[in-house]
């Protein structure tokens, strides 16, 4: 993030501390930051889906997976995520090469708009555009 930026401050509506990491809910998107070594299972994904239903029951939203740490993900989770009709954008943010390779595999399971970014601000702009269109 740029120092001295005149951009409007992004306000966290609610923050959830889960066993596997943190979920931040904003006005029309969510951000996940999972713990090092965590495993995102279907059961744990249901917690996140539940959070999305609390905050975005009747409105479109986006999801940003901020991959600061290494963690495992069960790719069958995407079969359930793609059923969320109001989830309009799924962004993955990382600078790690392994995450770029994993993204290609994850994308095979998730047939909706999904994109990989190196910079968080670019991911956020893309998510907001997808959600508002």
mmCIF file with all atom_site columns, C-alpha atoms in Angstrom:
data_model
loop_
_atom_site.group_PDB
_atom_site.id
_atom_site.type_symbol
_atom_site.label_atom_id
_atom_site.label_alt_id
_atom_site.label_comp_id
_atom_site.label_asym_id
_atom_site.label_entity_id
_atom_site.label_seq_id
_atom_site.pdbx_PDB_ins_code
_atom_site.Cartn_x
_atom_site.Cartn_y
_atom_site.Cartn_z
_atom_site.occupancy
_atom_site.B_iso_or_equiv
_atom_site.pdbx_formal_charge
_atom_site.auth_seq_id
_atom_site.auth_comp_id
_atom_site.auth_asym_id
_atom_site.auth_atom_id
_atom_site.pdbx_PDB_model_num
ATOM 1   C CA . UNK A 1 1   ? 0.000   0.000   0.000   1.00 0.00 ? 1   UNK A CA 1
ATOM 2   C CA . UNK A 1 2   ? 1.311   3.445   -0.864  1.00 0.00 ? 2   UNK A CA 1
ATOM 3   C CA . UNK A 1 3   ? 2.196   5.824   1.948   1.00 0.00 ? 3   UNK A CA 1
ATOM 4   C CA . UNK A 1 4   ? 0.265   9.065   1.801   1.00 0.00 ? 4   UNK A CA 1
ATOM 5   C CA . UNK A 1 5   ? -2.450  7.520   -0.342  1.00 0.00 ? 5   UNK A CA 1
ATOM 6   C CA . UNK A 1 6   ? -5.567  9.662   -0.689  1.00 0.00 ? 6   UNK A CA 1
ATOM 7   C CA . UNK A 1 7   ? -7.753  6.640   -1.339  1.00 0.00 ? 7   UNK A CA 1
ATOM 8   C CA . UNK A 1 8   ? -10.788 6.153   0.856   1.00 0.00 ? 8   UNK A CA 1
ATOM 9   C CA . UNK A 1 9   ? -9.928  4.026   3.895   1.00 0.00 ? 9   UNK A CA 1
ATOM 10  C CA . UNK A 1 10  ? -11.308 0.487   3.734   1.00 0.00 ? 10  UNK A CA 1
ATOM 11  C CA . UNK A 1 11  ? -13.307 -0.290  6.859   1.00 0.00 ? 11  UNK A CA 1
ATOM 12  C CA . UNK A 1 12  ? -13.468 -3.818  8.211   1.00 0.00 ? 12  UNK A CA 1
ATOM 13  C CA . UNK A 1 13  ? -17.127 -4.569  8.943   1.00 0.00 ? 13  UNK A CA 1
ATOM 14  C CA . UNK A 1 14  ? -16.291 -7.646  11.023  1.00 0.00 ? 14  UNK A CA 1
ATOM 15  C CA . UNK A 1 15  ? -13.260 -9.824  11.666  1.00 0.00 ? 15  UNK A CA 1
ATOM 16  C CA . UNK A 1 16  ? -13.454 -13.529 12.499  1.00 0.00 ? 16  UNK A CA 1
ATOM 17  C CA . UNK A 1 17  ? -10.623 -15.467 14.133  1.00 0.00 ? 17  UNK A CA 1
ATOM 18  C CA . UNK A 1 18  ? -11.042 -19.086 13.065  1.00 0.00 ? 18  UNK A CA 1
ATOM 19  C CA . UNK A 1 19  ? -8.930  -22.104 13.940  1.00 0.00 ? 19  UNK A CA 1
ATOM 20  C CA . UNK A 1 20  ? -7.274  -21.928 10.504  1.00 0.00 ? 20  UNK A CA 1
ATOM 21  C CA . UNK A 1 21  ? -6.834  -18.167 10.287  1.00 0.00 ? 21  UNK A CA 1
ATOM 22  C CA . UNK A 1 22  ? -8.553  -14.834 9.940   1.00 0.00 ? 22  UNK A CA 1
ATOM 23  C CA . UNK A 1 23  ? -11.516 -13.740 7.819   1.00 0.00 ? 23  UNK A CA 1
ATOM 24  C CA . UNK A 1 24  ? -12.088 -10.020 7.354   1.00 0.00 ? 24  UNK A CA 1
ATOM 25  C CA . UNK A 1 25  ? -15.471 -8.904  6.049   1.00 0.00 ? 25  UNK A CA 1
ATOM 26  C CA . UNK A 1 26  ? -15.740 -5.595  4.201   1.00 0.00 ? 26  UNK A CA 1
ATOM 27  C CA . UNK A 1 27  ? -18.722 -3.929  2.548   1.00 0.00 ? 27  UNK A CA 1
ATOM 28  C CA . UNK A 1 28  ? -18.879 -6.190  -0.526  1.00 0.00 ? 28  UNK A CA 1
ATOM 29  C CA . UNK A 1 29  ? -15.940 -8.598  -0.221  1.00 0.00 ? 29  UNK A CA 1
ATOM 30  C CA . UNK A 1 30  ? -14.132 -10.894 2.210   1.00 0.00 ? 30  UNK A CA 1
ATOM 31  C CA . UNK A 1 31  ? -10.408 -11.415 2.759   1.00 0.00 ? 31  UNK A CA 1
ATOM 32  C CA . UNK A 1 32  ? -8.892  -14.609 4.152   1.00 0.00 ? 32  UNK A CA 1
ATOM 33  C CA . UNK A 1 33  ? -5.461  -14.884 5.743   1.00 0.00 ? 33  UNK A CA 1
ATOM 34  C CA . UNK A 1 34  ? -4.861  -18.497 6.735   1.00 0.00 ? 34  UNK A CA 1
ATOM 35  C CA . UNK A 1 35  ? -2.283  -19.625 9.286   1.00 0.00 ? 35  UNK A CA 1
ATOM 36  C CA . UNK A 1 36  ? 1.010   -21.238 8.316   1.00 0.00 ? 36  UNK A CA 1
ATOM 37  C CA . UNK A 1 37  ? 0.514   -24.994 7.922   1.00 0.00 ? 37  UNK A CA 1
ATOM 38  C CA . UNK A 1 38  ? -3.300  -24.860 8.178   1.00 0.00 ? 38  UNK A CA 1
ATOM 39  C CA . UNK A 1 39  ? -5.469  -27.246 6.156   1.00 0.00 ? 39  UNK A CA 1
ATOM 40  C CA . UNK A 1 40  ? -8.620  -25.843 4.596   1.00 0.00 ? 40  UNK A CA 1
ATOM 41  C CA . UNK A 1 41  ? -11.052 -28.772 4.667   1.00 0.00 ? 41  UNK A CA 1
ATOM 42  C CA . UNK A 1 42  ? -14.655 -28.854 3.528   1.00 0.00 ? 42  UNK A CA 1
ATOM 43  C CA . UNK A 1 43  ? -15.816 -28.574 7.148   1.00 0.00 ? 43  UNK A CA 1
ATOM 44  C CA . UNK A 1 44  ? -13.748 -25.429 7.631   1.00 0.00 ? 44  UNK A CA 1
ATOM 45  C CA . UNK A 1 45  ? -14.906 -24.040 4.302   1.00 0.00 ? 45  UNK A CA 1
ATOM 46  C CA . UNK A 1 46  ? -18.494 -24.350 5.546   1.00 0.00 ? 46  UNK A CA 1
ATOM 47  C CA . UNK A 1 47  ? -17.587 -21.920 8.355   1.00 0.00 ? 47  UNK A CA 1
ATOM 48  C CA . UNK A 1 48  ? -16.472 -19.382 5.754   1.00 0.00 ? 48  UNK A CA 1
ATOM 49  C CA . UNK A 1 49  ? -19.556 -19.997 3.603   1.00 0.00 ? 49  UNK A CA 1
ATOM 50  C CA . UNK A 1 50  ? -21.650 -19.425 6.745   1.00 0.00 ? 50  UNK A CA 1
ATOM 51  C CA . UNK A 1 51  ? -19.909 -16.089 7.330   1.00 0.00 ? 51  UNK A CA 1
ATOM 52  C CA . UNK A 1 52  ? -20.651 -15.092 3.723   1.00 0.00 ? 52  UNK A CA 1
ATOM 53  C CA . UNK A 1 53  ? -24.335 -15.966 4.212   1.00 0.00 ? 53  UNK A CA 1
ATOM 54  C CA . UNK A 1 54  ? -24.515 -13.791 7.332   1.00 0.00 ? 54  UNK A CA 1
ATOM 55  C CA . UNK A 1 55  ? -23.064 -10.726 5.589   1.00 0.00 ? 55  UNK A CA 1
ATOM 56  C CA . UNK A 1 56  ? -23.992 -11.191 1.916   1.00 0.00 ? 56  UNK A CA 1
ATOM 57  C CA . UNK A 1 57  ? -27.244 -13.185 1.939   1.00 0.00 ? 57  UNK A CA 1
ATOM 58  C CA . UNK A 1 58  ? -28.958 -11.027 -0.698  1.00 0.00 ? 58  UNK A CA 1
ATOM 59  C CA . UNK A 1 59  ? -26.066 -9.203  -2.325  1.00 0.00 ? 59  UNK A CA 1
ATOM 60  C CA . UNK A 1 60  ? -23.127 -9.939  -4.572  1.00 0.00 ? 60  UNK A CA 1
ATOM 61  C CA . UNK A 1 61  ? -19.661 -10.203 -3.072  1.00 0.00 ? 61  UNK A CA 1
ATOM 62  C CA . UNK A 1 62  ? -16.077 -11.126 -3.857  1.00 0.00 ? 62  UNK A CA 1
ATOM 63  C CA . UNK A 1 63  ? -13.432 -13.162 -2.049  1.00 0.00 ? 63  UNK A CA 1
ATOM 64  C CA . UNK A 1 64  ? -9.712  -12.429 -1.765  1.00 0.00 ? 64  UNK A CA 1
ATOM 65  C CA . UNK A 1 65  ? -7.381  -15.162 -0.553  1.00 0.00 ? 65  UNK A CA 1
ATOM 66  C CA . UNK A 1 66  ? -4.327  -13.316 0.742   1.00 0.00 ? 66  UNK A CA 1
ATOM 67  C CA . UNK A 1 67  ? -1.677  -16.045 0.739   1.00 0.00 ? 67  UNK A CA 1
ATOM 68  C CA . UNK A 1 68  ? 0.963   -14.732 3.119   1.00 0.00 ? 68  UNK A CA 1
ATOM 69  C CA . UNK A 1 69  ? 1.465   -18.218 4.612   1.00 0.00 ? 69  UNK A CA 1
ATOM 70  C CA . UNK A 1 70  ? 1.686   -21.713 3.161   1.00 0.00 ? 70  UNK A CA 1
ATOM 71  C CA . UNK A 1 71  ? -1.354  -23.880 3.777   1.00 0.00 ? 71  UNK A CA 1
ATOM 72  C CA . UNK A 1 72  ? -3.134  -26.862 2.237   1.00 0.00 ? 72  UNK A CA 1
ATOM 73  C CA . UNK A 1 73  ? -6.514  -26.701 0.543   1.00 0.00 ? 73  UNK A CA 1
ATOM 74  C CA . UNK A 1 74  ? -8.896  -29.494 -0.407  1.00 0.00 ? 74  UNK A CA 1
ATOM 75  C CA . UNK A 1 75  ? -9.690  -28.604 -4.049  1.00 0.00 ? 75  UNK A CA 1
ATOM 76  C CA . UNK A 1 76  ? -13.161 -30.202 -3.851  1.00 0.00 ? 76  UNK A CA 1
ATOM 77  C CA . UNK A 1 77  ? -14.139 -27.121 -1.820  1.00 0.00 ? 77  UNK A CA 1
ATOM 78  C CA . UNK A 1 78  ? -14.464 -25.292 -5.130  1.00 0.00 ? 78  UNK A CA 1
ATOM 79  C CA . UNK A 1 79  ? -17.384 -27.566 -6.097  1.00 0.00 ? 79  UNK A CA 1
ATOM 80  C CA . UNK A 1 80  ? -19.293 -25.992 -3.203  1.00 0.00 ? 80  UNK A CA 1
ATOM 81  C CA . UNK A 1 81  ? -18.045 -22.444 -3.717  1.00 0.00 ? 81  UNK A CA 1
ATOM 82  C CA . UNK A 1 82  ? -19.169 -22.379 -7.331  1.00 0.00 ? 82  UNK A CA 1
ATOM 83  C CA . UNK A 1 83  ? -22.729 -23.012 -6.118  1.00 0.00 ? 83  UNK A CA 1
ATOM 84  C CA . UNK A 1 84  ? -22.720 -19.627 -4.337  1.00 0.00 ? 84  UNK A CA 1
ATOM 85  C CA . UNK A 1 85  ? -24.459 -17.610 -7.036  1.00 0.00 ? 85  UNK A CA 1
ATOM 86  C CA . UNK A 1 86  ? -23.721 -14.263 -5.391  1.00 0.00 ? 86  UNK A CA 1
ATOM 87  C CA . UNK A 1 87  ? -19.951 -14.942 -5.221  1.00 0.00 ? 87  UNK A CA 1
ATOM 88  C CA . UNK A 1 88  ? -18.920 -12.977 -8.314  1.00 0.00 ? 88  UNK A CA 1
ATOM 89  C CA . UNK A 1 89  ? -15.120 -12.879 -8.035  1.00 0.00 ? 89  UNK A CA 1
ATOM 90  C CA . UNK A 1 90  ? -12.415 -15.010 -6.419  1.00 0.00 ? 90  UNK A CA 1
ATOM 91  C CA . UNK A 1 91  ? -8.923  -13.512 -6.264  1.00 0.00 ? 91  UNK A CA 1
ATOM 92  C CA . UNK A 1 92  ? -5.724  -15.079 -5.003  1.00 0.00 ? 92  UNK A CA 1
ATOM 93  C CA . UNK A 1 93  ? -2.879  -12.772 -3.961  1.00 0.00 ? 93  UNK A CA 1
ATOM 94  C CA . UNK A 1 94  ? 0.664   -14.067 -3.561  1.00 0.00 ? 94  UNK A CA 1
ATOM 95  C CA . UNK A 1 95  ? 4.220   -13.467 -4.666  1.00 0.00 ? 95  UNK A CA 1
ATOM 96  C CA . UNK A 1 96  ? 5.203   -17.123 -4.272  1.00 0.00 ? 96  UNK A CA 1
ATOM 97  C CA . UNK A 1 97  ? 5.790   -19.203 -7.379  1.00 0.00 ? 97  UNK A CA 1
ATOM 98  C CA . UNK A 1 98  ? 4.267   -22.321 -5.772  1.00 0.00 ? 98  UNK A CA 1
ATOM 99  C CA . UNK A 1 99  ? 0.992   -20.414 -5.300  1.00 0.00 ? 99  UNK A CA 1
ATOM 100 C CA . UNK A 1 100 ? 0.986   -19.558 -9.013  1.00 0.00 ? 100 UNK A CA 1
ATOM 101 C CA . UNK A 1 101 ? 1.289   -23.263 -9.842  1.00 0.00 ? 101 UNK A CA 1
ATOM 102 C CA . UNK A 1 102 ? -1.385  -24.197 -7.293  1.00 0.00 ? 102 UNK A CA 1
ATOM 103 C CA . UNK A 1 103 ? -3.678  -21.548 -8.773  1.00 0.00 ? 103 UNK A CA 1
ATOM 104 C CA . UNK A 1 104 ? -3.612  -23.316 -12.143 1.00 0.00 ? 104 UNK A CA 1
ATOM 105 C CA . UNK A 1 105 ? -4.798  -26.503 -10.444 1.00 0.00 ? 105 UNK A CA 1
ATOM 106 C CA . UNK A 1 106 ? -7.411  -24.747 -8.304  1.00 0.00 ? 106 UNK A CA 1
ATOM 107 C CA . UNK A 1 107 ? -8.797  -23.012 -11.392 1.00 0.00 ? 107 UNK A CA 1
ATOM 108 C CA . UNK A 1 108 ? -9.592  -26.428 -12.906 1.00 0.00 ? 108 UNK A CA 1
ATOM 109 C CA . UNK A 1 109 ? -12.045 -27.035 -10.049 1.00 0.00 ? 109 UNK A CA 1
ATOM 110 C CA . UNK A 1 110 ? -13.621 -23.566 -10.013 1.00 0.00 ? 110 UNK A CA 1
ATOM 111 C CA . UNK A 1 111 ? -15.189 -22.561 -13.315 1.00 0.00 ? 111 UNK A CA 1
ATOM 112 C CA . UNK A 1 112 ? -16.274 -19.059 -12.277 1.00 0.00 ? 112 UNK A CA 1
ATOM 113 C CA . UNK A 1 113 ? -14.265 -15.788 -12.433 1.00 0.00 ? 113 UNK A CA 1
ATOM 114 C CA . UNK A 1 114 ? -10.988 -16.455 -10.628 1.00 0.00 ? 114 UNK A CA 1
ATOM 115 C CA . UNK A 1 115 ? -7.736  -14.557 -11.027 1.00 0.00 ? 115 UNK A CA 1
ATOM 116 C CA . UNK A 1 116 ? -4.207  -14.547 -9.592  1.00 0.00 ? 116 UNK A CA 1
ATOM 117 C CA . UNK A 1 117 ? -2.537  -11.308 -8.496  1.00 0.00 ? 117 UNK A CA 1
ATOM 118 C CA . UNK A 1 118 ? 0.848   -10.338 -7.126  1.00 0.00 ? 118 UNK A CA 1
ATOM 119 C CA . UNK A 1 119 ? -0.428  -7.044  -5.668  1.00 0.00 ? 119 UNK A CA 1
ATOM 120 C CA . UNK A 1 120 ? -3.372  -6.799  -3.283  1.00 0.00 ? 120 UNK A CA 1
ATOM 121 C CA . UNK A 1 121 ? -4.578  -3.433  -4.645  1.00 0.00 ? 121 UNK A CA 1
ATOM 122 C CA . UNK A 1 122 ? -4.937  -4.873  -8.166  1.00 0.00 ? 122 UNK A CA 1
ATOM 123 C CA . UNK A 1 123 ? -6.911  -7.824  -6.798  1.00 0.00 ? 123 UNK A CA 1
ATOM 124 C CA . UNK A 1 124 ? -9.169  -5.482  -4.870  1.00 0.00 ? 124 UNK A CA 1
ATOM 125 C CA . UNK A 1 125 ? -9.876  -3.338  -7.952  1.00 0.00 ? 125 UNK A CA 1
ATOM 126 C CA . UNK A 1 126 ? -10.716 -6.433  -10.012 1.00 0.00 ? 126 UNK A CA 1
ATOM 127 C CA . UNK A 1 127 ? -12.994 -7.868  -7.299  1.00 0.00 ? 127 UNK A CA 1
ATOM 128 C CA . UNK A 1 128 ? -14.849 -4.579  -6.873  1.00 0.00 ? 128 UNK A CA 1
ATOM 129 C CA . UNK A 1 129 ? -15.344 -4.269  -10.659 1.00 0.00 ? 129 UNK A CA 1
ATOM 130 C CA . UNK A 1 130 ? -16.691 -7.843  -10.902 1.00 0.00 ? 130 UNK A CA 1
ATOM 131 C CA . UNK A 1 131 ? -19.026 -7.381  -7.925  1.00 0.00 ? 131 UNK A CA 1
ATOM 132 C CA . UNK A 1 132 ? -20.478 -4.097  -9.173  1.00 0.00 ? 132 UNK A CA 1
ATOM 133 C CA . UNK A 1 133 ? -21.033 -5.205  -12.790 1.00 0.00 ? 133 UNK A CA 1
#
